[in-house]
């Protein structure tokens, strides 16, 4: 069964550094998402992406964040200058087009900012 | 999206049915009920969704009351692997997709021997 994959599984970085989290959505899916989950808290929506542009973003998704689909397969989330409060699990999700609008989630990247 | 209310936690014996309730009294006519689960910080996993009719798939059954103000997710024979946080989400279904999911705190289901 096709699945969403994410790399790395765990990223440790110093405050102020840039990080890029990578996702490979399910092929032929057209909608892509990033969510995050701070330890012990809810899963929060960050951004959705369709047709090579952001379709919706939350208040969390400020100028420090950006997303890109650099080629036909990868979908990336960049945090330009990480803060301690960016430490969280980051989940990528993708969605196909059709009768069902089920979002499929990846296993997540645990980001630790020191 | 309509607000949902779920119990914080529930226990279930392995092999028994797990019945997880969700209250969504402000649901509007074009909003669907979705269920996802999250096993120990893994990515959320889709379970089932419905509008007004009861639905069943290989994972679970979804029972929606006639007035649509509440629903119950049923795992017919719970196993230890079903221990997870279960999220009930109500939202408009956009044809062709695109909508974000808004997660609440969910119900922590613990399946025990």
mmCIF file of C-alpha atoms in Angstrom:
data_model
loop_
_atom_site.group_PDB
_atom_site.id
_atom_site.type_symbol
_atom_site.label_atom_id
_atom_site.label_comp_id
_atom_site.label_asym_id
_atom_site.label_seq_id
_atom_site.Cartn_x
_atom_site.Cartn_y
_atom_site.Cartn_z
ATOM 1 C CA UNK A 1 0.000 0.000 0.000
ATOM 2 C CA UNK A 2 1.412 3.432 -0.906
ATOM 3 C CA UNK A 3 2.441 5.594 2.016
ATOM 4 C CA UNK A 4 3.773 9.015 2.869
ATOM 5 C CA UNK A 5 7.408 8.993 3.961
ATOM 6 C CA UNK A 6 9.326 11.619 5.907
ATOM 7 C CA UNK A 7 13.002 12.240 6.540
ATOM 8 C CA UNK A 8 14.745 12.522 8.842
ATOM 9 C CA UNK A 9 12.876 10.757 11.606
ATOM 10 C CA UNK A 10 14.659 12.912 14.196
ATOM 11 C CA UNK A 11 16.449 16.210 13.688
ATOM 12 C CA UNK A 12 18.403 17.999 16.374
ATOM 13 C CA UNK A 13 19.468 21.563 15.710
ATOM 14 C CA UNK A 14 20.740 24.637 17.472
ATOM 15 C CA UNK A 15 18.509 27.640 17.974
ATOM 16 C CA UNK A 16 18.810 30.044 15.057
ATOM 17 C CA UNK A 17 19.771 27.364 12.542
ATOM 18 C CA UNK A 18 17.809 26.573 9.425
ATOM 19 C CA UNK A 19 16.205 23.165 9.049
ATOM 20 C CA UNK A 20 14.529 21.469 6.125
ATOM 21 C CA UNK A 21 12.085 18.668 6.752
ATOM 22 C CA UNK A 22 11.392 16.423 3.815
ATOM 23 C CA UNK A 23 8.335 14.502 2.780
ATOM 24 C CA UNK A 24 7.557 12.230 -0.131
ATOM 25 C CA UNK A 25 3.783 12.234 -0.584
ATOM 26 C CA UNK A 26 1.873 9.426 -2.199
ATOM 27 C CA UNK A 27 2.432 9.615 -5.938
ATOM 28 C CA UNK A 28 -0.506 11.048 -7.910
ATOM 29 C CA UNK A 29 -1.722 12.936 -4.846
ATOM 30 C CA UNK A 30 -2.331 16.603 -5.474
ATOM 31 C CA UNK A 31 -2.848 18.208 -2.057
ATOM 32 C CA UNK A 32 -0.099 18.428 0.533
ATOM 33 C CA UNK A 33 -0.093 19.491 4.152
ATOM 34 C CA UNK A 34 2.134 20.093 7.114
ATOM 35 C CA UNK A 35 0.928 19.717 10.663
ATOM 36 C CA UNK A 36 2.823 19.862 13.895
ATOM 37 C CA UNK A 37 2.334 18.493 17.391
ATOM 38 C CA UNK A 38 4.145 19.907 20.368
ATOM 39 C CA UNK A 39 4.701 17.231 23.005
ATOM 40 C CA UNK A 40 1.500 16.600 24.925
ATOM 41 C CA UNK A 41 -0.566 18.986 22.817
ATOM 42 C CA UNK A 42 -2.983 18.781 19.896
ATOM 43 C CA UNK A 43 -2.068 18.184 16.288
ATOM 44 C CA UNK A 44 -2.091 21.648 14.684
ATOM 45 C CA UNK A 45 -2.482 22.554 11.035
ATOM 46 C CA UNK A 46 0.343 24.618 9.552
ATOM 47 C CA UNK A 47 -0.145 24.873 5.812
ATOM 48 C CA UNK A 48 -1.770 23.314 2.779
ATOM 49 C CA UNK A 49 -0.320 23.345 -0.725
ATOM 50 C CA UNK A 50 -1.956 22.721 -4.061
ATOM 51 C CA UNK A 51 -0.984 23.434 -7.635
ATOM 52 C CA UNK A 52 2.415 24.747 -6.562
ATOM 53 C CA UNK A 53 1.108 27.353 -4.209
ATOM 54 C CA UNK A 54 -0.056 27.713 -0.630
ATOM 55 C CA UNK A 55 -3.823 27.311 -0.438
ATOM 56 C CA UNK A 56 -4.197 27.948 3.278
ATOM 57 C CA UNK A 57 -1.928 28.642 6.229
ATOM 58 C CA UNK A 58 -2.408 29.023 9.949
ATOM 59 C CA UNK A 59 -1.232 31.803 12.233
ATOM 60 C CA UNK A 60 1.658 29.580 13.257
ATOM 61 C CA UNK A 61 2.996 29.568 9.709
ATOM 62 C CA UNK A 62 4.780 32.921 9.823
ATOM 63 C CA UNK A 63 7.644 34.286 7.739
ATOM 64 C CA UNK A 64 10.073 31.840 9.319
ATOM 65 C CA UNK A 65 8.333 28.978 7.567
ATOM 66 C CA UNK A 66 8.228 28.135 3.901
ATOM 67 C CA UNK A 67 7.172 25.167 1.815
ATOM 68 C CA UNK A 68 8.310 23.963 -1.541
ATOM 69 C CA UNK A 69 7.781 21.173 -3.984
ATOM 70 C CA UNK A 70 11.183 21.303 -5.664
ATOM 71 C CA UNK A 71 10.596 18.356 -7.959
ATOM 72 C CA UNK A 72 7.801 15.978 -8.795
ATOM 73 C CA UNK A 73 8.119 13.928 -5.643
ATOM 74 C CA UNK A 74 9.397 15.860 -2.619
ATOM 75 C CA UNK A 75 7.515 18.342 -0.460
ATOM 76 C CA UNK A 76 9.627 20.284 2.014
ATOM 77 C CA UNK A 77 9.082 22.471 5.057
ATOM 78 C CA UNK A 78 11.845 24.960 5.821
ATOM 79 C CA UNK A 79 12.232 26.785 9.099
ATOM 80 C CA UNK A 80 14.666 29.633 8.530
ATOM 81 C CA UNK A 81 15.789 30.422 12.051
ATOM 82 C CA UNK A 82 14.614 27.855 14.543
ATOM 83 C CA UNK A 83 13.389 28.769 18.008
ATOM 84 C CA UNK A 84 13.116 26.591 21.095
ATOM 85 C CA UNK A 85 9.331 26.585 20.693
ATOM 86 C CA UNK A 86 9.622 25.011 17.246
ATOM 87 C CA UNK A 87 10.506 21.724 18.949
ATOM 88 C CA UNK A 88 7.695 19.365 17.963
ATOM 89 C CA UNK A 89 6.685 16.443 15.782
ATOM 90 C CA UNK A 90 6.069 17.591 12.234
ATOM 91 C CA UNK A 91 3.694 15.540 10.125
ATOM 92 C CA UNK A 92 3.305 15.695 6.391
ATOM 93 C CA UNK A 93 0.060 14.570 4.803
ATOM 94 C CA UNK A 94 -1.178 14.159 1.269
ATOM 95 C CA UNK A 95 -4.538 13.813 -0.347
ATOM 96 C CA UNK A 96 -5.626 12.412 -3.646
ATOM 97 C CA UNK A 97 -8.436 13.674 -5.775
ATOM 98 C CA UNK A 98 -11.635 11.769 -6.054
ATOM 99 C CA UNK A 99 -14.666 10.687 -4.104
ATOM 100 C CA UNK A 100 -12.762 10.269 -0.885
ATOM 101 C CA UNK A 101 -10.856 13.133 0.714
ATOM 102 C CA UNK A 102 -8.876 11.064 3.133
ATOM 103 C CA UNK A 103 -5.620 12.624 4.212
ATOM 104 C CA UNK A 104 -2.749 10.165 4.587
ATOM 105 C CA UNK A 105 -0.140 11.101 7.152
ATOM 106 C CA UNK A 106 3.541 10.314 7.285
ATOM 107 C CA UNK A 107 5.279 8.971 10.389
ATOM 108 C CA UNK A 108 6.573 12.406 11.350
ATOM 109 C CA UNK A 109 9.894 14.119 12.006
ATOM 110 C CA UNK A 110 10.767 14.885 15.590
ATOM 111 C CA UNK A 111 12.484 18.281 15.643
ATOM 112 C CA UNK A 112 14.464 19.167 18.733
ATOM 113 C CA UNK A 113 15.809 22.711 18.989
ATOM 114 C CA UNK A 114 18.506 23.223 21.613
ATOM 115 C CA UNK B 1 -16.217 23.477 11.549
ATOM 116 C CA UNK B 2 -18.565 22.306 14.286
ATOM 117 C CA UNK B 3 -17.164 21.713 17.766
ATOM 118 C CA UNK B 4 -16.933 18.147 19.048
ATOM 119 C CA UNK B 5 -16.871 16.780 22.578
ATOM 120 C CA UNK B 6 -15.279 13.439 23.445
ATOM 121 C CA UNK B 7 -14.473 11.733 26.735
ATOM 122 C CA UNK B 8 -10.871 12.183 27.752
ATOM 123 C CA UNK B 9 -10.191 8.488 28.207
ATOM 124 C CA UNK B 10 -11.767 5.038 28.020
ATOM 125 C CA UNK B 11 -10.703 1.519 28.812
ATOM 126 C CA UNK B 12 -11.677 -1.634 26.971
ATOM 127 C CA UNK B 13 -10.908 -5.304 27.452
ATOM 128 C CA UNK B 14 -9.152 -7.014 24.577
ATOM 129 C CA UNK B 15 -11.570 -8.857 22.334
ATOM 130 C CA UNK B 16 -14.524 -6.757 23.397
ATOM 131 C CA UNK B 17 -16.149 -4.007 21.381
ATOM 132 C CA UNK B 18 -14.882 -0.500 22.012
ATOM 133 C CA UNK B 19 -17.593 2.146 21.667
ATOM 134 C CA UNK B 20 -16.231 5.670 21.444
ATOM 135 C CA UNK B 21 -18.815 8.459 21.640
ATOM 136 C CA UNK B 22 -18.629 11.920 20.129
ATOM 137 C CA UNK B 23 -21.002 14.799 20.617
ATOM 138 C CA UNK B 24 -21.397 17.321 17.797
ATOM 139 C CA UNK B 25 -24.647 19.071 18.605
ATOM 140 C CA UNK B 26 -23.910 22.104 16.396
ATOM 141 C CA UNK B 27 -23.202 20.091 13.256
ATOM 142 C CA UNK B 28 -24.644 21.604 10.113
ATOM 143 C CA UNK B 29 -26.254 19.810 7.201
ATOM 144 C CA UNK B 30 -23.207 19.727 4.958
ATOM 145 C CA UNK B 31 -20.693 18.645 7.590
ATOM 146 C CA UNK B 32 -19.308 15.136 7.710
ATOM 147 C CA UNK B 33 -18.086 13.225 10.751
ATOM 148 C CA UNK B 34 -14.527 11.900 10.405
ATOM 149 C CA UNK B 35 -12.596 9.655 12.744
ATOM 150 C CA UNK B 36 -8.830 9.452 12.901
ATOM 151 C CA UNK B 37 -6.569 7.836 15.450
ATOM 152 C CA UNK B 38 -3.008 8.419 16.562
ATOM 153 C CA UNK B 39 -0.961 5.602 17.994
ATOM 154 C CA UNK B 40 1.706 6.921 20.344
ATOM 155 C CA UNK B 41 2.963 10.016 18.464
ATOM 156 C CA UNK B 42 2.797 8.341 15.075
ATOM 157 C CA UNK B 43 1.066 10.152 12.240
ATOM 158 C CA UNK B 44 -2.727 10.260 12.510
ATOM 159 C CA UNK B 45 -4.469 7.449 10.679
ATOM 160 C CA UNK B 46 -7.821 7.738 8.938
ATOM 161 C CA UNK B 47 -10.465 5.322 10.177
ATOM 162 C CA UNK B 48 -13.854 6.162 8.723
ATOM 163 C CA UNK B 49 -16.226 8.999 7.865
ATOM 164 C CA UNK B 50 -19.935 9.486 7.296
ATOM 165 C CA UNK B 51 -22.668 12.035 6.706
ATOM 166 C CA UNK B 52 -25.888 10.571 8.081
ATOM 167 C CA UNK B 53 -25.997 6.890 7.282
ATOM 168 C CA UNK B 54 -24.157 4.331 9.343
ATOM 169 C CA UNK B 55 -20.890 3.254 7.771
ATOM 170 C CA UNK B 56 -18.700 0.197 8.120
ATOM 171 C CA UNK B 57 -15.293 -0.676 6.792
ATOM 172 C CA UNK B 58 -12.587 -3.185 7.646
ATOM 173 C CA UNK B 59 -11.462 -1.149 10.642
ATOM 174 C CA UNK B 60 -14.619 0.066 12.326
ATOM 175 C CA UNK B 61 -18.275 1.019 12.207
ATOM 176 C CA UNK B 62 -19.670 4.510 12.535
ATOM 177 C CA UNK B 63 -23.130 5.014 13.974
ATOM 178 C CA UNK B 64 -24.615 8.508 13.552
ATOM 179 C CA UNK B 65 -27.817 9.381 15.393
ATOM 180 C CA UNK B 66 -30.812 10.394 13.360
ATOM 181 C CA UNK B 67 -30.539 14.037 14.446
ATOM 182 C CA UNK B 68 -26.788 13.855 13.662
ATOM 183 C CA UNK B 69 -25.921 15.491 16.962
ATOM 184 C CA UNK B 70 -23.778 12.606 18.107
ATOM 185 C CA UNK B 71 -22.001 9.563 16.789
ATOM 186 C CA UNK B 72 -20.251 6.444 18.013
ATOM 187 C CA UNK B 73 -17.188 4.768 16.606
ATOM 188 C CA UNK B 74 -17.230 1.033 17.183
ATOM 189 C CA UNK B 75 -14.164 -1.182 17.081
ATOM 190 C CA UNK B 76 -15.860 -4.594 17.094
ATOM 191 C CA UNK B 77 -13.045 -6.670 18.591
ATOM 192 C CA UNK B 78 -10.476 -4.374 20.162
ATOM 193 C CA UNK B 79 -6.867 -5.540 20.346
ATOM 194 C CA UNK B 80 -3.886 -4.154 22.213
ATOM 195 C CA UNK B 81 -2.795 -2.519 18.934
ATOM 196 C CA UNK B 82 -5.937 -0.377 19.014
ATOM 197 C CA UNK B 83 -4.622 1.522 22.027
ATOM 198 C CA UNK B 84 -4.463 5.070 20.687
ATOM 199 C CA UNK B 85 -5.954 8.547 20.831
ATOM 200 C CA UNK B 86 -9.138 8.671 18.739
ATOM 201 C CA UNK B 87 -10.201 11.948 17.197
ATOM 202 C CA UNK B 88 -13.699 12.812 16.072
ATOM 203 C CA UNK B 89 -13.598 15.676 13.553
ATOM 204 C CA UNK B 90 -16.544 17.409 11.962
ATOM 205 C CA UNK B 91 -16.031 19.385 8.813
ATOM 206 C CA UNK B 92 -17.388 20.261 5.439
ATOM 207 C CA UNK B 93 -16.261 17.862 2.789
ATOM 208 C CA UNK B 94 -14.875 19.728 -0.200
ATOM 209 C CA UNK B 95 -15.272 17.862 -3.451
ATOM 210 C CA UNK B 96 -11.797 17.041 -4.712
ATOM 211 C CA UNK B 97 -10.250 17.655 -1.326
ATOM 212 C CA UNK B 98 -8.252 20.512 0.143
ATOM 213 C CA UNK B 99 -9.685 21.081 3.594
ATOM 214 C CA UNK B 100 -7.430 21.101 6.614
ATOM 215 C CA UNK B 101 -8.203 18.860 9.582
ATOM 216 C CA UNK B 102 -8.772 20.491 12.964
ATOM 217 C CA UNK B 103 -7.860 18.081 15.748
ATOM 218 C CA UNK B 104 -9.189 18.281 19.282
ATOM 219 C CA UNK B 105 -7.827 16.446 22.276
ATOM 220 C CA UNK B 106 -9.565 13.171 21.397
ATOM 221 C CA UNK B 107 -10.230 10.100 23.520
ATOM 222 C CA UNK B 108 -7.330 8.036 24.818
ATOM 223 C CA UNK B 109 -8.462 4.443 24.400
ATOM 224 C CA UNK B 110 -6.553 1.900 26.419
ATOM 225 C CA UNK B 111 -7.128 -1.734 25.515
ATOM 226 C CA UNK B 112 -6.118 -4.113 28.271
ATOM 227 C CA UNK B 113 -5.801 -7.872 28.612
#
